[in-house]
């Protein structure tokens, strides 16, 4: 019997992007059930792979290459995705949605392996340059993914690329990164590019404020190379920036991506939970409603995965539609609640170890897809 299968995983962090993971799972599924209609809808929450997910999931999406200034100051080849225009398109605003991710322009992955961490000097200028390129093309709406940041610059770099000017007491432009924020005295937003006609939506699964013990410097600074004594310095630098901009530093998500969330709020953008927004844009609900089986997944499924992560959202959509859902994960932790899944597959168990699974994720995702195809009925 032929079925319709929707494959909608998140990326397997640090191992394989969502689009490639979906392809591998699909290959295994088709090996066991070649007659099934398999639809790939890779998901994202705003981090690395967001652009790839939209390029794969949305018919008519176009990848737009752009060269930007990377987080170390060197040129980086990045891209954004234009989604097809809607009925609101005009001659002056060709329309369509521009999807831009911070990870590919200003992300920590761009600092090498292992990363050359730059807690005071990495910046988001390249992300702003990619946003500016999308604006210049005439998009009517922006969707901005801000995961995987390399910096703690409060979004000053991206705002500078969009036309803002940040200066010190002598009216000289400040240095890029958090180092420059320590001397910032004035913010001139008079030449800041306007938002597109339908605004900008920011995807983030982080709700931290900008400042304080739960803020960008304290929580995420150490991941970007900040030593214990550096955290207070970074927090004070962010506070200087916050005193000059009109956004609320206590807003949920202001601390996301080293404070890039705050900078985007100051621009007028709207922060939303990433998984739900991506699902809406790629038409997940309609695809699931027409499916007989759904497969989702992520790198590590644990006790916190039910709180807003991709598998939880996809699972909720499937449950509402009465469609069975299966889970693929790099590892499934002992504290994970998998009761809502019709079947599960752990790459660690299939490969015999986490090291083996991470060494060849395509192979083991393919095996996981095949295993789930064997175990699940048409529904």
Short mmCIF file of C-alpha atoms in Angstrom, two decimals:
data_model
loop_
_atom_site.label_atom_id
_atom_site.label_comp_id
_atom_site.label_asym_id
_atom_site.label_seq_id
_atom_site.Cartn_x
_atom_site.Cartn_y
_atom_site.Cartn_z
CA UNK A 1 0.00 0.00 0.00
CA UNK A 2 1.33 3.43 -0.94
CA UNK A 3 1.58 6.18 1.66
CA UNK A 4 2.46 9.87 1.79
CA UNK A 5 5.41 10.65 4.02
CA UNK A 6 6.51 14.09 5.25
CA UNK A 7 10.11 14.25 6.45
CA UNK A 8 10.66 17.36 8.59
CA UNK A 9 13.80 17.24 10.74
CA UNK A 10 15.83 20.02 12.28
CA UNK A 11 19.58 20.13 11.72
CA UNK A 12 21.74 17.72 13.69
CA UNK A 13 23.84 20.45 15.30
CA UNK A 14 27.49 20.41 14.34
CA UNK A 15 27.01 17.32 12.18
CA UNK A 16 24.58 17.77 9.29
CA UNK A 17 22.14 20.47 8.15
CA UNK A 18 18.40 19.89 8.12
CA UNK A 19 18.07 19.71 4.33
CA UNK A 20 20.83 17.11 4.01
CA UNK A 21 19.42 15.14 6.95
CA UNK A 22 16.00 15.04 5.31
CA UNK A 23 17.54 13.78 2.05
CA UNK A 24 19.37 10.98 3.87
CA UNK A 25 16.29 9.87 5.82
CA UNK A 26 14.28 9.90 2.59
CA UNK A 27 16.86 7.74 0.82
CA UNK A 28 16.54 5.07 3.48
CA UNK A 29 12.75 5.27 3.50
CA UNK A 30 12.53 4.90 -0.28
CA UNK A 31 14.85 1.90 -0.15
CA UNK A 32 12.24 0.03 1.87
CA UNK A 33 9.08 1.61 0.43
CA UNK A 34 9.84 2.89 -3.08
CA UNK A 35 6.17 3.48 -3.93
CA UNK A 36 5.58 6.02 -1.17
CA UNK A 37 5.21 9.71 -2.01
CA UNK A 38 7.95 11.33 0.08
CA UNK A 39 7.92 15.09 0.66
CA UNK A 40 10.91 16.85 2.21
CA UNK A 41 10.14 19.76 4.53
CA UNK A 42 13.37 20.36 6.48
CA UNK A 43 12.77 22.56 9.48
CA UNK A 44 14.82 25.17 11.31
CA UNK A 45 14.61 27.40 14.36
CA UNK A 46 16.69 30.29 13.03
CA UNK A 47 20.17 28.81 13.33
CA UNK A 48 22.54 27.25 10.85
CA UNK A 49 20.67 25.65 7.95
CA UNK A 50 17.67 28.01 7.98
CA UNK A 51 18.37 29.23 4.44
CA UNK A 52 18.93 25.66 3.20
CA UNK A 53 15.68 24.53 4.80
CA UNK A 54 13.63 27.18 3.00
CA UNK A 55 15.43 26.59 -0.29
CA UNK A 56 14.49 22.90 -0.11
CA UNK A 57 10.97 23.17 1.30
CA UNK A 58 9.43 26.06 -0.65
CA UNK A 59 8.71 25.58 -4.38
CA UNK A 60 10.10 28.45 -6.43
CA UNK A 61 12.60 29.57 -3.78
CA UNK A 62 15.75 31.13 -5.28
CA UNK A 63 19.14 31.19 -3.63
CA UNK A 64 20.82 34.61 -3.96
CA UNK A 65 24.63 34.65 -3.50
CA UNK A 66 26.26 37.57 -1.72
CA UNK A 67 29.78 38.40 -0.53
CA UNK A 68 29.87 39.92 2.96
CA UNK A 69 32.32 40.84 5.70
CA UNK A 70 32.73 37.79 7.93
CA UNK A 71 33.01 37.89 11.73
CA UNK A 72 36.82 38.13 11.50
CA UNK A 73 36.73 40.93 8.92
CA UNK A 74 37.59 38.79 5.89
CA UNK A 75 35.20 38.36 2.92
CA UNK A 76 32.75 35.46 3.21
CA UNK A 77 30.66 33.92 0.45
CA UNK A 78 27.10 33.65 1.79
CA UNK A 79 23.60 33.54 0.36
CA UNK A 80 20.04 34.43 1.19
CA UNK A 81 16.84 32.97 -0.24
CA UNK A 82 14.02 34.77 -2.02
CA UNK A 83 10.65 33.11 -1.58
CA UNK A 84 8.10 33.62 -4.37
CA UNK A 85 6.20 36.93 -4.41
CA UNK A 86 2.66 37.13 -3.14
CA UNK A 87 -0.37 39.05 -4.38
CA UNK A 88 0.93 42.26 -2.79
CA UNK A 89 3.80 42.62 -5.30
CA UNK A 90 4.05 45.91 -7.21
CA UNK A 91 6.39 47.34 -9.84
CA UNK A 92 8.20 49.36 -7.15
CA UNK A 93 8.40 46.44 -4.70
CA UNK A 94 8.71 43.17 -6.65
CA UNK A 95 7.73 41.41 -3.48
CA UNK A 96 8.59 38.04 -2.13
CA UNK A 97 10.12 37.21 1.20
CA UNK A 98 13.85 37.40 1.81
CA UNK A 99 15.18 34.77 4.21
CA UNK A 100 18.55 35.70 5.68
CA UNK A 101 20.46 33.77 8.33
CA UNK A 102 23.13 35.14 10.63
CA UNK A 103 24.99 31.81 10.73
CA UNK A 104 26.16 31.93 7.11
CA UNK A 105 27.34 35.56 7.29
CA UNK A 106 28.42 36.15 10.91
CA UNK A 107 28.24 32.71 12.51
CA UNK A 108 30.64 30.99 14.87
CA UNK A 109 31.11 28.16 12.34
CA UNK A 110 32.95 30.67 10.14
CA UNK A 111 35.73 30.92 12.73
CA UNK A 112 37.12 27.50 11.83
CA UNK A 113 37.38 24.12 13.58
CA UNK A 114 38.22 24.45 16.37
CA UNK A 115 36.90 28.01 16.23
CA UNK A 116 39.23 30.99 16.56
CA UNK A 117 37.04 32.61 19.20
CA UNK A 118 37.05 36.42 19.30
CA UNK A 119 34.83 37.47 22.24
CA UNK A 120 35.59 41.20 21.88
CA UNK A 121 36.18 41.57 18.15
CA UNK A 122 33.78 39.29 16.27
CA UNK A 123 30.81 41.21 14.86
CA UNK A 124 27.54 41.02 12.91
CA UNK A 125 28.43 43.44 10.10
CA UNK A 126 28.19 40.69 7.44
CA UNK A 127 24.69 39.73 8.56
CA UNK A 128 23.63 43.34 8.09
CA UNK A 129 25.23 43.41 4.64
CA UNK A 130 23.24 40.33 3.62
CA UNK A 131 20.05 41.96 4.93
CA UNK A 132 20.89 45.11 2.96
CA UNK A 133 21.31 43.03 -0.21
CA UNK A 134 17.86 41.52 0.28
CA UNK A 135 16.36 44.97 0.84
CA UNK A 136 18.05 46.31 -2.29
CA UNK A 137 16.45 43.53 -4.33
CA UNK A 138 12.98 44.78 -3.42
CA UNK A 139 11.66 42.09 -1.07
CA UNK A 140 8.42 42.98 0.66
CA UNK A 141 9.20 41.04 3.84
CA UNK A 142 12.23 39.73 5.71
CA UNK A 143 12.59 36.55 7.75
CA UNK A 144 15.81 36.63 9.77
CA UNK A 145 17.39 33.64 11.50
CA UNK A 146 19.80 34.64 14.27
CA UNK A 147 21.20 31.41 15.72
CA UNK A 148 24.89 30.39 15.83
CA UNK A 149 26.31 33.87 16.44
CA UNK A 150 30.05 34.39 16.86
CA UNK A 151 29.82 37.78 18.57
CA UNK A 152 28.47 39.84 21.46
CA UNK A 153 28.05 43.18 19.70
CA UNK A 154 24.41 43.89 20.52
CA UNK A 155 23.60 44.04 16.83
CA UNK A 156 25.70 47.20 16.36
CA UNK A 157 27.52 45.61 13.43
CA UNK A 158 24.37 44.72 11.53
CA UNK A 159 22.83 48.13 12.23
CA UNK A 160 26.01 49.81 10.94
CA UNK A 161 25.71 47.85 7.70
CA UNK A 162 22.12 49.08 7.44
CA UNK A 163 23.14 52.74 7.75
CA UNK A 164 23.46 53.45 11.48
CA UNK A 165 26.53 55.30 12.78
CA UNK A 166 28.00 54.59 16.22
CA UNK A 167 30.68 56.97 17.48
CA UNK A 168 32.85 57.56 20.54
CA UNK A 169 33.32 60.75 22.56
CA UNK A 170 35.50 62.27 19.81
CA UNK A 171 32.87 61.49 17.16
CA UNK A 172 35.02 58.79 15.58
CA UNK A 173 33.39 55.52 14.44
CA UNK A 174 33.77 52.81 17.06
CA UNK A 175 35.60 49.56 16.37
CA UNK A 176 33.62 46.49 15.35
CA UNK A 177 32.50 44.04 18.01
CA UNK A 178 32.03 44.40 21.76
CA UNK A 179 35.39 46.20 21.97
CA UNK A 180 33.84 49.17 20.19
CA UNK A 181 30.76 49.18 22.41
CA UNK A 182 32.97 49.90 25.41
CA UNK A 183 33.60 53.38 23.96
CA UNK A 184 30.29 54.14 22.24
CA UNK A 185 28.82 57.54 23.14
CA UNK A 186 26.37 58.31 20.35
CA UNK A 187 24.08 56.43 18.00
CA UNK A 188 22.90 58.16 14.82
CA UNK A 189 20.05 56.20 13.24
CA UNK A 190 18.96 58.93 10.83
CA UNK A 191 20.24 57.02 7.80
CA UNK A 192 19.14 53.60 8.95
CA UNK A 193 17.43 51.69 6.14
CA UNK A 194 13.66 51.40 6.60
CA UNK A 195 12.00 48.06 7.15
CA UNK A 196 10.43 46.46 4.07
CA UNK A 197 6.68 47.08 3.57
CA UNK A 198 5.63 43.94 5.47
CA UNK A 199 8.27 44.23 8.15
CA UNK A 200 10.92 41.86 9.46
CA UNK A 201 10.32 38.72 11.49
CA UNK A 202 13.20 37.37 13.57
CA UNK A 203 13.38 33.63 14.28
CA UNK A 204 14.84 32.64 17.63
CA UNK A 205 14.29 29.95 20.24
CA UNK A 206 16.09 32.08 22.86
CA UNK A 207 14.14 34.27 25.31
CA UNK A 208 17.03 35.76 27.30
CA UNK A 209 17.11 39.53 27.97
CA UNK A 210 20.05 41.61 26.83
CA UNK A 211 21.62 42.31 30.23
CA UNK A 212 22.23 40.75 33.62
CA UNK A 213 22.73 37.24 34.92
CA UNK A 214 20.46 35.76 32.24
CA UNK A 215 21.66 38.10 29.50
CA UNK A 216 23.73 37.74 26.37
CA UNK A 217 27.16 38.14 27.99
CA UNK A 218 26.56 35.95 31.04
CA UNK A 219 24.80 33.07 29.31
CA UNK A 220 26.33 33.00 25.83
CA UNK A 221 29.60 34.93 26.21
CA UNK A 222 31.60 31.93 27.48
CA UNK A 223 30.58 29.93 24.39
CA UNK A 224 32.20 32.67 22.31
CA UNK A 225 35.46 32.72 24.24
CA UNK A 226 34.71 35.13 27.10
CA UNK A 227 36.62 34.38 30.29
CA UNK A 228 34.95 34.78 33.68
CA UNK A 229 36.30 38.30 34.14
CA UNK A 230 35.25 39.25 30.59
CA UNK A 231 31.54 38.71 31.20
CA UNK A 232 31.08 41.83 33.35
CA UNK A 233 33.03 43.91 30.79
CA UNK A 234 30.85 42.64 27.94
CA UNK A 235 27.66 43.24 29.93
CA UNK A 236 28.71 46.83 30.66
CA UNK A 237 29.47 47.40 26.98
CA UNK A 238 26.02 46.12 26.02
CA UNK A 239 24.48 48.39 28.67
CA UNK A 240 26.19 51.41 27.04
CA UNK A 241 24.61 50.47 23.73
CA UNK A 242 21.21 49.88 25.32
CA UNK A 243 21.25 53.39 26.80
CA UNK A 244 21.50 54.84 23.29
CA UNK A 245 18.81 52.84 21.50
CA UNK A 246 15.07 52.83 22.00
CA UNK A 247 14.49 49.09 22.27
CA UNK A 248 13.68 47.34 25.56
CA UNK A 249 16.73 45.40 26.81
CA UNK A 250 14.42 43.28 28.97
CA UNK A 251 12.34 42.09 26.03
CA UNK A 252 12.33 38.30 25.63
CA UNK A 253 14.93 37.44 23.00
CA UNK A 254 16.82 40.74 23.22
CA UNK A 255 19.87 38.76 24.32
CA UNK A 256 19.68 36.27 21.47
CA UNK A 257 22.76 35.98 19.23
CA UNK A 258 24.96 38.12 21.43
CA UNK A 259 22.36 40.87 21.53
CA UNK A 260 21.60 40.84 17.79
CA UNK A 261 18.00 40.33 18.87
CA UNK A 262 18.18 43.70 20.67
CA UNK A 263 19.66 45.42 17.63
CA UNK A 264 16.90 44.08 15.41
CA UNK A 265 14.26 45.16 17.92
CA UNK A 266 15.76 48.65 17.78
CA UNK A 267 15.35 48.53 13.99
CA UNK A 268 11.67 47.68 14.43
CA UNK A 269 11.73 43.95 13.75
CA UNK A 270 9.52 41.43 15.57
CA UNK A 271 10.96 38.43 17.44
CA UNK A 272 9.02 35.16 17.28
CA UNK A 273 9.65 31.50 18.21
CA UNK A 274 11.57 30.06 15.28
CA UNK A 275 10.02 26.62 14.81
CA UNK A 276 6.43 27.81 14.61
CA UNK A 277 7.24 30.61 12.16
CA UNK A 278 9.22 28.33 9.87
CA UNK A 279 6.43 25.77 9.93
CA UNK A 280 3.91 28.40 8.85
CA UNK A 281 6.08 29.69 6.02
CA UNK A 282 6.81 26.26 4.53
CA UNK A 283 3.20 25.05 4.84
CA UNK A 284 3.86 22.30 7.36
CA UNK A 285 0.27 22.07 8.64
CA UNK A 286 -1.23 21.42 5.20
CA UNK A 287 1.50 18.94 4.28
CA UNK A 288 1.04 16.98 7.52
CA UNK A 289 -2.74 16.94 7.14
CA UNK A 290 -2.31 15.20 3.79
CA UNK A 291 0.29 12.71 5.06
CA UNK A 292 0.00 9.17 6.37
CA UNK A 293 3.27 9.36 8.33
CA UNK A 294 5.55 12.17 9.52
CA UNK A 295 9.23 11.83 10.42
CA UNK A 296 11.04 14.50 12.44
CA UNK A 297 14.32 14.68 14.32
CA UNK A 298 17.29 16.54 15.78
CA UNK A 299 20.79 15.85 17.03
CA UNK A 300 20.05 15.24 20.70
CA UNK A 301 16.56 14.52 21.96
CA UNK A 302 16.40 14.98 25.73
CA UNK A 303 14.19 16.20 28.53
CA UNK A 304 14.30 19.79 27.24
CA UNK A 305 13.38 18.96 23.65
CA UNK A 306 9.67 19.26 24.40
CA UNK A 307 10.12 22.98 25.12
CA UNK A 308 9.77 24.64 21.74
CA UNK A 309 12.24 22.55 19.75
CA UNK A 310 11.49 21.38 16.21
CA UNK A 311 10.50 17.74 17.00
CA UNK A 312 8.05 18.93 19.63
CA UNK A 313 6.41 21.39 17.25
CA UNK A 314 6.22 18.90 14.37
CA UNK A 315 4.88 16.30 16.77
CA UNK A 316 2.17 18.67 17.98
CA UNK A 317 1.12 19.46 14.41
CA UNK A 318 0.96 15.74 13.59
CA UNK A 319 -1.02 14.96 16.75
CA UNK A 320 -3.56 17.66 15.94
CA UNK A 321 -4.01 16.12 12.49
CA UNK A 322 -4.21 12.58 13.83
CA UNK A 323 -1.11 11.51 11.86
CA UNK A 324 1.51 9.21 13.42
CA UNK A 325 4.94 10.76 13.84
CA UNK A 326 8.33 9.10 14.17
CA UNK A 327 11.55 10.47 15.64
CA UNK A 328 15.16 10.24 14.45
CA UNK A 329 17.84 11.58 16.80
CA UNK A 330 21.57 11.43 17.06
CA UNK A 331 21.01 10.33 20.62
CA UNK A 332 17.89 9.84 22.73
CA UNK A 333 18.62 10.70 26.35
CA UNK A 334 17.30 8.56 29.21
CA UNK A 335 15.16 11.46 30.47
CA UNK A 336 13.50 12.04 27.09
CA UNK A 337 9.75 11.52 26.82
CA UNK A 338 9.14 9.65 23.56
CA UNK A 339 5.67 8.37 24.42
CA UNK A 340 4.06 10.48 21.69
CA UNK A 341 6.10 8.96 18.87
CA UNK A 342 4.93 5.94 16.90
CA UNK A 343 8.55 4.84 16.45
CA UNK A 344 12.04 6.12 17.21
CA UNK A 345 15.53 5.60 15.82
CA UNK A 346 18.79 6.57 17.53
CA UNK A 347 21.83 7.05 15.31
CA UNK A 348 24.06 6.26 18.29
CA UNK A 349 22.38 2.88 18.73
CA UNK A 350 22.45 2.09 15.01
CA UNK A 351 26.13 3.01 14.70
CA UNK A 352 27.16 1.45 18.01
CA UNK A 353 28.54 4.71 19.41
CA UNK A 354 28.06 8.45 19.24
CA UNK A 355 31.50 8.79 17.66
CA UNK A 356 30.52 6.40 14.87
CA UNK A 357 27.22 8.17 14.28
CA UNK A 358 28.85 11.61 14.04
CA UNK A 359 31.61 10.33 11.77
CA UNK A 360 29.14 9.32 9.04
CA UNK A 361 25.75 10.94 9.66
CA UNK A 362 24.47 10.41 6.12
CA UNK A 363 24.96 6.64 6.37
CA UNK A 364 23.23 6.34 9.72
CA UNK A 365 20.39 8.72 8.88
CA UNK A 366 19.79 6.58 5.80
CA UNK A 367 19.72 3.47 7.96
CA UNK A 368 17.36 5.21 10.38
CA UNK A 369 14.98 6.09 7.55
CA UNK A 370 14.99 2.47 6.38
CA UNK A 371 14.41 1.17 9.91
CA UNK A 372 11.44 3.46 10.45
CA UNK A 373 9.95 2.54 7.07
CA UNK A 374 10.07 -1.11 8.05
CA UNK A 375 8.49 -0.54 11.44
CA UNK A 376 5.67 1.85 10.55
CA UNK A 377 2.39 1.00 8.87
CA UNK A 378 0.75 3.17 6.22
CA UNK A 379 -1.36 4.84 8.90
#
